[in-house]
Amino acid sequence: MYHQRPSWDTYFMEIAQLVKTRATCPRRQVGAVLVKDKRLIATGYNGAPSGLKHCPDDGPTKDWPNGCMKAGHCIRSLHAEQNALLQAAKIGIPCENSTMYVTCQPCNSCAKMLINAGVKKVIYEGDYPDDFSLELFRESKLEVFRYIKHKLVQVKETL
């Protein structure tokens, strides 16, 4: 029986989906995969820094009266993209000319880090309400695609 192999984009996005299952943030689970020359070089998911307590699964508790949130944003967790970049740096792998697959659109802080790390392409699946990150990507000439139903759609200027 013939097996249809997935495209490289589907393959890496499905790995990012698996990576997000390790996320410890109860609000949003995100996975990221950093790829260079069709080789996976690092992964990341959102959660507390290594060795620190994770956010409580059920929100605010007696020990965590405000949970992990401040002004609507998580203050405890690193983002998946940040963790992937840090993992690559920690083991000495350069990110220049790499591609980041991420299960949701990067925020503007992550966009700035991806640009400075030399990532050349970002492929994301889900939405995130941050038009400024897309503006940063456009200005930097970084290629950005939205992964929709096993296809890539180039993100065009919308602002």
Coordinates of C-alpha atoms in Angstrom, one line a residue:
M1 CA 0.0 0.0 0.0
Y2 CA 1.4 3.4 -1.0
H3 CA 1.8 5.9 1.8
Q4 CA 1.5 9.6 0.9
R5 CA 4.5 11.4 2.6
P6 CA 3.7 14.7 4.2
S7 CA 5.3 17.9 2.8
W8 CA 8.3 19.3 4.8
D9 CA 6.0 22.1 6.1
T10 CA 3.4 19.6 7.3
Y11 CA 6.0 17.4 8.9
F12 CA 7.6 20.2 10.9
M13 CA 4.2 21.9 11.8
E14 CA 3.0 18.5 13.1
I15 CA 6.2 18.2 15.2
A16 CA 5.4 21.8 16.6
Q17 CA 1.9 20.6 17.5
L18 CA 3.4 17.7 19.4
V19 CA 6.0 20.0 21.1
K20 CA 3.2 22.2 22.4
T21 CA 1.8 19.3 24.4
R22 CA 4.7 19.9 26.8
A23 CA 3.6 23.5 27.5
T24 CA 2.9 24.3 31.1
C25 CA 0.9 27.5 30.6
P26 CA -2.8 26.9 31.4
R27 CA -3.9 29.8 29.3
R28 CA -2.3 28.9 25.9
Q29 CA -0.2 26.1 24.7
V30 CA 2.3 27.0 22.0
G31 CA 5.0 24.8 20.3
A32 CA 7.9 26.0 18.1
V33 CA 10.4 24.1 16.0
L34 CA 13.6 25.7 14.6
V35 CA 14.7 24.1 11.3
K36 CA 17.7 24.6 9.1
D37 CA 18.4 22.7 5.8
K38 CA 15.4 20.4 6.5
R39 CA 16.9 19.4 9.9
L40 CA 15.3 20.1 13.2
I41 CA 17.8 22.1 15.3
A42 CA 15.8 23.1 18.4
T43 CA 12.3 23.0 19.9
G44 CA 10.5 25.1 22.4
Y45 CA 7.2 25.4 24.2
N46 CA 5.9 28.0 26.5
G47 CA 6.4 27.6 30.2
A48 CA 8.3 28.7 33.3
P49 CA 12.1 28.9 33.1
S50 CA 14.0 25.7 33.9
G51 CA 13.9 24.8 37.6
L52 CA 11.2 27.3 38.5
K53 CA 7.6 26.5 39.5
H54 CA 5.1 26.2 36.7
C55 CA 1.9 28.3 36.7
P56 CA -1.0 26.6 38.6
D57 CA -3.2 24.5 36.3
D58 CA -6.4 25.9 37.8
G59 CA -5.6 29.6 37.8
P60 CA -5.1 31.7 41.0
T61 CA -4.6 29.8 44.3
K62 CA -3.7 30.8 47.9
D63 CA 0.0 30.5 47.0
W64 CA -0.5 32.3 43.7
P65 CA -3.3 34.9 44.4
N66 CA -2.9 36.6 41.0
G67 CA -2.0 33.4 39.1
C68 CA 0.6 34.1 36.5
M69 CA -1.1 37.1 34.9
K70 CA -0.4 40.9 35.1
A71 CA -2.4 43.3 33.0
G72 CA -3.7 40.4 30.9
H73 CA -0.3 39.0 30.1
C74 CA 1.6 36.0 31.5
I75 CA 4.6 37.2 33.5
R76 CA 6.0 33.8 34.5
S77 CA 6.4 31.9 31.2
L78 CA 8.9 32.2 28.4
H79 CA 7.3 31.9 24.9
A80 CA 7.9 28.9 22.7
E81 CA 9.9 30.8 20.2
Q82 CA 12.1 32.2 22.9
N83 CA 12.7 28.7 24.3
A84 CA 13.6 27.3 20.9
L85 CA 16.1 30.2 20.3
L86 CA 17.6 29.8 23.7
Q87 CA 17.9 26.0 23.3
A88 CA 19.8 26.5 20.1
A89 CA 22.1 29.1 21.7
K90 CA 22.7 26.9 24.7
I91 CA 24.1 24.1 22.6
G92 CA 25.9 26.4 20.2
I93 CA 23.8 26.1 17.1
P94 CA 23.5 29.3 15.0
C95 CA 20.1 30.3 13.8
E96 CA 21.1 32.3 10.7
N97 CA 19.0 31.4 7.7
S98 CA 16.8 29.0 9.6
T99 CA 13.0 28.6 9.6
M100 CA 10.7 28.8 12.7
Y101 CA 7.6 26.8 12.7
V102 CA 5.2 27.9 15.4
T103 CA 1.7 26.9 16.3
C104 CA 0.6 30.5 16.7
Q105 CA 1.6 33.9 15.3
P106 CA 4.6 35.3 17.2
C107 CA 4.2 38.4 19.4
N108 CA 6.2 41.5 18.7
S109 CA 8.8 40.6 21.4
C110 CA 9.4 37.2 19.8
A111 CA 9.4 38.8 16.3
K112 CA 12.3 41.1 17.4
M113 CA 14.2 38.1 18.7
L114 CA 13.6 36.0 15.6
I115 CA 14.8 38.9 13.4
N116 CA 18.0 39.5 15.5
A117 CA 18.7 35.7 15.6
G118 CA 18.9 35.6 11.8
V119 CA 15.8 33.5 11.2
K120 CA 14.8 34.0 7.6
K121 CA 11.3 32.5 7.5
V122 CA 8.5 32.1 10.0
I123 CA 5.6 29.7 9.4
Y124 CA 2.8 30.0 11.9
E125 CA -0.6 28.3 12.2
G126 CA -2.9 30.1 14.7
D127 CA -3.7 33.7 15.2
Y128 CA -2.4 36.0 17.9
P129 CA -3.7 39.6 18.2
D130 CA -0.4 41.5 17.5
D131 CA -0.4 43.3 14.1
F132 CA 2.9 45.1 15.2
S133 CA 4.8 41.8 15.0
L134 CA 3.7 41.4 11.3
E135 CA 4.8 45.0 10.7
L136 CA 8.2 44.2 12.1
F137 CA 8.5 41.1 10.0
R138 CA 7.6 43.1 6.8
E139 CA 10.1 45.9 7.6
S140 CA 12.9 43.4 8.2
K141 CA 12.0 41.5 4.9
L142 CA 11.6 38.3 6.9
E143 CA 9.4 35.8 5.0
V144 CA 6.2 35.0 6.8
F145 CA 3.6 32.4 5.9
R146 CA 0.4 31.2 7.6
Y147 CA 0.0 27.4 7.5
I148 CA -3.7 26.7 6.7
K149 CA -4.9 23.2 6.0
H150 CA -1.5 21.8 4.9
K151 CA -0.8 24.8 2.6
L152 CA 1.3 27.9 3.1
V153 CA -0.3 31.3 2.5
Q154 CA 2.2 34.3 2.3
V155 CA 1.3 37.0 4.8
K156 CA 0.8 40.2 2.9
E157 CA 0.8 43.8 4.2
T158 CA -2.5 44.4 6.0
L159 CA -1.8 47.6 7.9

